[in-house]
């Protein structure tokens, strides 16, 4: 195909994307209306069925593969060319709580102006729909898929994808491909496209202390009976202090700092510190950081320890005088290459024992390894150029991002270069109330994915 | 009245108590069936009405006095003699949560063998009924009350009685009396009667941290955005460490150690450490204490800081990766003479500021001053002797106990000697699921109160 033919075809695909927009917003509403909260195993099987049905409606052979946890929805359709592109997405969502902070019903797609609201409308149902819409538009224009397309849509990403490495190992041939588009993508605060090349790992644990068989009157036991809430507070305070340095011996041993090339990518990134302060309503960043490369490096090239939740004793209104027998904390560690969740748990256990907290139990809930794709792969450059054409400017390249996902087996088991594409924006409020996407971003995400499909056929 | 006549009369009163037992268990069931959770202001007005109705049924003129918080139920009935005895009780109860740990419905009095179960069956509805039953039995035998009787039944004891000092100051003449029976009483682990002469004070606060305007994805913000849960954990850990010493400067300045007389009382107390360990299912006491006078002194003659509850972020099942914008802790301080809640709050505020936590808000929820009655008052000796006669052995004298109540204005405003009497036992699980009393203890509590009434007429 000549450059001119390619350009002309892409314009016809873009036009088809705009023509079919309302249909795909409807399909997005259909998918968001099915709750699928993996943390609570709520609506998971129903949402897997719906996803398979929607793929079949688009001409894909779809299967629901058991994994031991949430099933994986696998879809495949043949194309004219030899190459195979794999879409990795997930149909599960975060819990919608706190419900009282939502302005619209979380499981009803609601359009206000050019913005669409629902739990999962960005993460990750909206992103999944951009793939379906892009593939359909390309097929409508070309009469067929130009390459083989595969979907790997999992249902436990929001709880750390515990069964995904195993599922990939079990079906390695089925998922074989030449490249992968990852679950998310979109723009930064200034509207520039982003291209993500790596993700931090995750080690998610629950700490629990049980000091007595029943709660005690605080007047009776305050000086005598061990208090689970105090034990938990003291144990947590040994893990990290206000200097933000994680105090678990050995924790940083396998954490590699940013390379010169990473730092060059970071230096080219715009400073979005002001937008971030405004979005989260905070007066300043941790450790007095004010922005610049220092902030961007800290954001991703450092491992973290975050308390996700605390729970103990009486939490209702007013005063209840009770000495709690039980207390729990949810804590996640974000890991950088080459830390692994498997090494962190025993280090944490040894640390708590050494600090005098053998009574604090550690339950490993979820984890994934950190991973980075090879930025020199031609497919990565293809995606970057396609984004430049759709968004009218070179994308921001992120050598590593703060979030986590099961990227490791896709890169290291299936051997795929992995790029990003999609409809997200920095105010999408993923994981928070009033999650949203904007329709212009939705259209651009579809266009970008469509260009990757058509250009990968010619690469 | 001769000693013989007195003894004979007391025997007839005892017999009347046994005859009317079923009626008073029914009345106890009636009172427990009305939820009255002051922490949630649930059923408070209804329970005040019911209490007034029950007093009127016993021939008392009853009024419901507004206080600004839960109303006080005031009841009065004239007697033959000049003296006036005041009963201080409360009709409010602790929240029943955690509901799943109850074996019977918390607001349905349930009898299993000789044990009665319900929220409030001991604290304090059962105790209130012992007063009513005792007064009724004495009147049934004598044809009249031998002394003037007054009831002061409040409805916010479980949230620290914030309006009681004010109510007493406002109605000092109405509540004038010569002596007072406090809201509780009963036996120890070995079945010996107890006689309480003082209570610790309380300063109940809620600490709250808000670090951002919305929760953040933990992968995005972990290195950058202040985490309310971490801030709270670090702030709490500056208040008290595993050595149990409270680190707020000035906190102990007005805390007076036990006197020689206090220590003599403590030395005479039985060692109940084994029973306490078993009741609460704990392996050992704080700071390696094993029992004896050291434990008994620590139990009451030291102020405490107790975390009553922790609340932040995600607390549901599984893993939700969220960096919480808000975190709260409920904390109570038990105070010993002459600490006051009014002095503790600014000390805590100054401490948090000095430790670098000006972002941790302190909300004062409730408090009472510590107070002690005069053990040399003849009324105190009368109650001790009456207990010795009913229970068949000298009661255990507690110069101070760990719990708190609005004792201070009764002793220091109304000028009353205050004793205890009642139906509690150490396994009553007050403030916990499966709160209970045993019928033999209920009978003894009624008998003891009845003897105080008849002997106070002769004192």
Short mmCIF file of N, CA and C in Angstrom, two decimals, chain A residues 341-425:
data_model
loop_
_atom_site.label_atom_id
_atom_site.label_comp_id
_atom_site.label_asym_id
_atom_site.label_seq_id
_atom_site.Cartn_x
_atom_site.Cartn_y
_atom_site.Cartn_z
N UNK A 341 7.35 -9.71 44.47
CA UNK A 341 6.49 -9.84 45.66
C UNK A 341 6.88 -11.05 46.50
N UNK A 342 7.40 -12.09 45.84
CA UNK A 342 7.75 -13.31 46.55
C UNK A 342 8.88 -13.06 47.55
N UNK A 343 9.76 -12.10 47.28
CA UNK A 343 10.86 -11.84 48.21
C UNK A 343 10.44 -10.88 49.32
N UNK A 344 9.44 -10.02 49.05
CA UNK A 344 9.07 -8.99 50.03
C UNK A 344 8.38 -9.57 51.26
N UNK A 345 7.50 -10.56 51.03
CA UNK A 345 6.72 -11.09 52.16
C UNK A 345 7.62 -11.65 53.27
N UNK A 346 8.59 -12.52 52.96
CA UNK A 346 9.46 -12.99 54.05
C UNK A 346 10.33 -11.90 54.67
N UNK A 347 10.71 -10.90 53.88
CA UNK A 347 11.48 -9.78 54.47
C UNK A 347 10.61 -9.02 55.48
N UNK A 348 9.35 -8.82 55.13
CA UNK A 348 8.42 -8.13 56.04
C UNK A 348 8.21 -8.95 57.32
N UNK A 349 8.03 -10.25 57.12
CA UNK A 349 7.82 -11.13 58.29
C UNK A 349 9.03 -11.06 59.23
N UNK A 350 10.23 -11.16 58.65
CA UNK A 350 11.45 -11.13 59.46
C UNK A 350 11.59 -9.78 60.17
N UNK A 351 11.24 -8.71 59.47
CA UNK A 351 11.31 -7.37 60.06
C UNK A 351 10.37 -7.24 61.25
N UNK A 352 9.12 -7.67 61.09
CA UNK A 352 8.15 -7.56 62.19
C UNK A 352 8.61 -8.40 63.38
N UNK A 353 9.12 -9.58 63.12
CA UNK A 353 9.63 -10.41 64.21
C UNK A 353 10.77 -9.69 64.94
N UNK A 354 11.70 -9.13 64.15
CA UNK A 354 12.87 -8.48 64.75
C UNK A 354 12.47 -7.24 65.55
N UNK A 355 11.39 -6.59 65.13
CA UNK A 355 10.94 -5.37 65.82
C UNK A 355 10.05 -5.70 67.02
N UNK A 356 9.81 -6.97 67.27
CA UNK A 356 9.01 -7.34 68.44
C UNK A 356 7.53 -7.48 68.14
N UNK A 357 7.19 -7.77 66.88
CA UNK A 357 5.78 -7.93 66.52
C UNK A 357 5.49 -9.30 65.89
N UNK A 358 5.87 -10.37 66.58
CA UNK A 358 5.52 -11.70 66.05
C UNK A 358 4.01 -11.92 66.07
N UNK A 359 3.30 -11.11 66.87
CA UNK A 359 1.84 -11.25 66.95
C UNK A 359 1.12 -10.63 65.75
N UNK A 360 1.81 -9.89 64.92
CA UNK A 360 1.19 -9.27 63.75
C UNK A 360 1.27 -10.26 62.59
N UNK A 361 0.12 -10.78 62.20
CA UNK A 361 0.10 -11.75 61.09
C UNK A 361 0.19 -11.02 59.75
N UNK A 362 0.86 -11.66 58.80
CA UNK A 362 0.98 -11.12 57.44
C UNK A 362 0.27 -12.08 56.49
N UNK A 363 -0.77 -11.59 55.83
CA UNK A 363 -1.46 -12.41 54.82
C UNK A 363 -1.18 -11.79 53.45
N UNK A 364 -0.60 -12.59 52.56
CA UNK A 364 -0.31 -12.13 51.20
C UNK A 364 -1.60 -12.22 50.39
N UNK A 365 -2.09 -11.11 49.88
CA UNK A 365 -3.36 -11.11 49.14
C UNK A 365 -3.16 -11.12 47.63
N UNK A 366 -2.12 -10.46 47.15
CA UNK A 366 -1.96 -10.35 45.70
C UNK A 366 -0.57 -9.79 45.40
N UNK A 367 -0.10 -10.07 44.19
CA UNK A 367 1.18 -9.50 43.79
C UNK A 367 1.47 -9.74 42.33
N UNK A 368 2.23 -8.83 41.75
CA UNK A 368 2.76 -9.03 40.39
C UNK A 368 4.19 -8.50 40.37
N UNK A 369 4.97 -9.05 39.45
CA UNK A 369 6.34 -8.58 39.31
C UNK A 369 6.37 -7.30 38.49
N UNK A 370 7.35 -6.43 38.73
CA UNK A 370 7.54 -5.28 37.84
C UNK A 370 8.06 -5.77 36.48
N UNK A 371 7.80 -5.00 35.43
CA UNK A 371 8.30 -5.40 34.10
C UNK A 371 8.39 -4.18 33.19
N UNK A 372 9.31 -4.26 32.19
CA UNK A 372 9.51 -3.17 31.24
C UNK A 372 9.64 -3.75 29.83
N UNK A 373 9.04 -3.10 28.85
CA UNK A 373 9.16 -3.57 27.48
C UNK A 373 10.42 -2.96 26.85
N UNK A 374 10.83 -3.53 25.72
CA UNK A 374 12.04 -3.04 25.04
C UNK A 374 11.68 -1.84 24.17
N UNK A 375 12.14 -0.64 24.50
CA UNK A 375 11.74 0.56 23.75
C UNK A 375 12.29 0.58 22.34
N UNK A 376 13.25 -0.27 22.02
CA UNK A 376 13.84 -0.25 20.68
C UNK A 376 13.09 -1.15 19.70
N UNK A 377 12.09 -1.86 20.14
CA UNK A 377 11.33 -2.72 19.24
C UNK A 377 10.56 -1.86 18.22
N UNK A 378 10.56 -2.27 16.93
CA UNK A 378 9.88 -1.46 15.91
C UNK A 378 8.39 -1.23 16.20
N UNK A 379 7.76 -2.20 16.86
CA UNK A 379 6.34 -2.04 17.18
C UNK A 379 6.10 -0.88 18.13
N UNK A 380 7.04 -0.70 19.05
CA UNK A 380 6.94 0.43 19.98
C UNK A 380 7.02 1.74 19.21
N UNK A 381 7.98 1.79 18.26
CA UNK A 381 8.11 3.02 17.46
C UNK A 381 6.88 3.24 16.59
N UNK A 382 6.28 2.15 16.08
CA UNK A 382 5.04 2.23 15.29
C UNK A 382 3.93 2.89 16.11
N UNK A 383 3.78 2.44 17.35
CA UNK A 383 2.72 2.98 18.20
C UNK A 383 2.96 4.45 18.51
N UNK A 384 4.23 4.80 18.76
CA UNK A 384 4.58 6.19 19.06
C UNK A 384 4.24 7.08 17.85
N UNK A 385 4.57 6.60 16.63
CA UNK A 385 4.30 7.42 15.42
C UNK A 385 2.80 7.53 15.17
N UNK A 386 2.07 6.42 15.40
CA UNK A 386 0.61 6.45 15.20
C UNK A 386 -0.01 7.46 16.16
N UNK A 387 0.47 7.49 17.39
CA UNK A 387 -0.05 8.45 18.37
C UNK A 387 0.26 9.87 17.93
N UNK A 388 1.49 10.07 17.43
CA UNK A 388 1.87 11.41 16.97
C UNK A 388 0.91 11.89 15.89
N UNK A 389 0.52 10.97 14.97
CA UNK A 389 -0.38 11.36 13.87
C UNK A 389 -1.79 11.65 14.37
N UNK A 390 -2.28 10.83 15.30
CA UNK A 390 -3.66 11.04 15.79
C UNK A 390 -3.75 12.28 16.66
N UNK A 391 -2.79 12.44 17.57
CA UNK A 391 -2.88 13.50 18.59
C UNK A 391 -2.18 14.78 18.16
N UNK A 392 -1.49 14.73 17.01
CA UNK A 392 -0.85 15.94 16.51
C UNK A 392 0.37 16.36 17.30
N UNK A 393 1.14 15.41 17.80
CA UNK A 393 2.37 15.74 18.53
C UNK A 393 2.95 14.48 19.11
N UNK A 394 4.27 14.48 19.31
CA UNK A 394 4.91 13.27 19.82
C UNK A 394 4.38 12.92 21.20
N UNK A 395 4.13 11.65 21.45
CA UNK A 395 3.64 11.28 22.79
C UNK A 395 4.74 11.39 23.84
N UNK A 396 4.29 11.50 25.06
CA UNK A 396 5.18 11.46 26.21
C UNK A 396 5.52 9.99 26.47
N UNK A 397 6.80 9.68 26.51
CA UNK A 397 7.21 8.29 26.75
C UNK A 397 7.50 8.09 28.24
N UNK A 398 6.85 7.08 28.81
CA UNK A 398 7.02 6.78 30.22
C UNK A 398 7.76 5.45 30.35
N UNK A 399 9.03 5.49 30.72
CA UNK A 399 9.80 4.24 30.80
C UNK A 399 9.23 3.28 31.84
N UNK A 400 8.59 3.85 32.85
CA UNK A 400 7.98 3.05 33.92
C UNK A 400 6.86 3.93 34.47
N UNK A 401 5.75 3.32 34.87
CA UNK A 401 4.72 4.11 35.54
C UNK A 401 4.49 3.55 36.93
N UNK A 402 3.75 4.33 37.73
CA UNK A 402 3.57 3.97 39.13
C UNK A 402 2.69 2.76 39.36
N UNK A 403 1.72 2.56 38.46
CA UNK A 403 0.77 1.47 38.63
C UNK A 403 1.36 0.12 38.33
N UNK A 404 0.57 -0.91 38.56
CA UNK A 404 1.04 -2.29 38.40
C UNK A 404 0.05 -3.07 37.56
N UNK A 405 0.53 -4.11 36.95
CA UNK A 405 -0.32 -5.01 36.19
C UNK A 405 0.48 -6.24 35.86
N UNK A 406 -0.18 -7.25 35.32
CA UNK A 406 0.51 -8.52 35.04
C UNK A 406 1.31 -8.47 33.75
N UNK A 407 2.10 -7.43 33.62
CA UNK A 407 2.87 -7.19 32.40
C UNK A 407 3.98 -8.24 32.23
N UNK A 408 4.52 -8.67 33.37
CA UNK A 408 5.71 -9.53 33.35
C UNK A 408 5.54 -10.78 32.47
N UNK A 409 4.49 -11.57 32.61
CA UNK A 409 4.41 -12.77 31.77
C UNK A 409 4.17 -12.46 30.29
N UNK A 410 3.54 -11.35 29.97
CA UNK A 410 3.34 -10.99 28.56
C UNK A 410 4.68 -10.66 27.91
N UNK A 411 5.53 -9.95 28.66
CA UNK A 411 6.84 -9.60 28.12
C UNK A 411 7.80 -10.79 28.19
N UNK A 412 7.80 -11.47 29.35
CA UNK A 412 8.86 -12.47 29.57
C UNK A 412 8.44 -13.90 29.25
N UNK A 413 7.13 -14.21 29.24
CA UNK A 413 6.67 -15.56 28.87
C UNK A 413 6.28 -15.61 27.39
N UNK A 414 5.43 -14.64 26.99
CA UNK A 414 4.96 -14.62 25.60
C UNK A 414 5.93 -13.88 24.68
N UNK A 415 6.86 -13.15 25.25
CA UNK A 415 7.90 -12.49 24.46
C UNK A 415 7.39 -11.34 23.59
N UNK A 416 6.39 -10.61 24.10
CA UNK A 416 5.75 -9.58 23.27
C UNK A 416 6.28 -8.19 23.58
N UNK A 417 6.43 -7.35 22.54
CA UNK A 417 6.55 -5.92 22.81
C UNK A 417 5.15 -5.40 23.17
N UNK A 418 5.10 -4.49 24.12
CA UNK A 418 3.81 -4.05 24.64
C UNK A 418 3.71 -2.53 24.58
N UNK A 419 2.65 -2.03 23.99
CA UNK A 419 2.43 -0.58 23.94
C UNK A 419 1.09 -0.25 24.58
N UNK A 420 0.82 1.05 24.67
CA UNK A 420 -0.45 1.46 25.28
C UNK A 420 -1.23 2.34 24.31
N UNK A 421 -2.55 2.37 24.52
CA UNK A 421 -3.45 3.13 23.66
C UNK A 421 -4.77 3.21 24.39
N UNK A 422 -5.47 4.35 24.26
CA UNK A 422 -6.77 4.36 24.93
C UNK A 422 -7.36 5.72 25.19
N UNK A 423 -8.35 5.72 26.08
CA UNK A 423 -9.27 6.85 26.25
C UNK A 423 -9.13 7.55 27.59
N UNK A 424 -8.12 7.21 28.40
CA UNK A 424 -8.02 7.79 29.74
C UNK A 424 -7.51 9.22 29.74
N UNK A 425 -7.77 9.93 30.83
CA UNK A 425 -7.17 11.25 31.03
C UNK A 425 -6.91 11.42 32.52
#
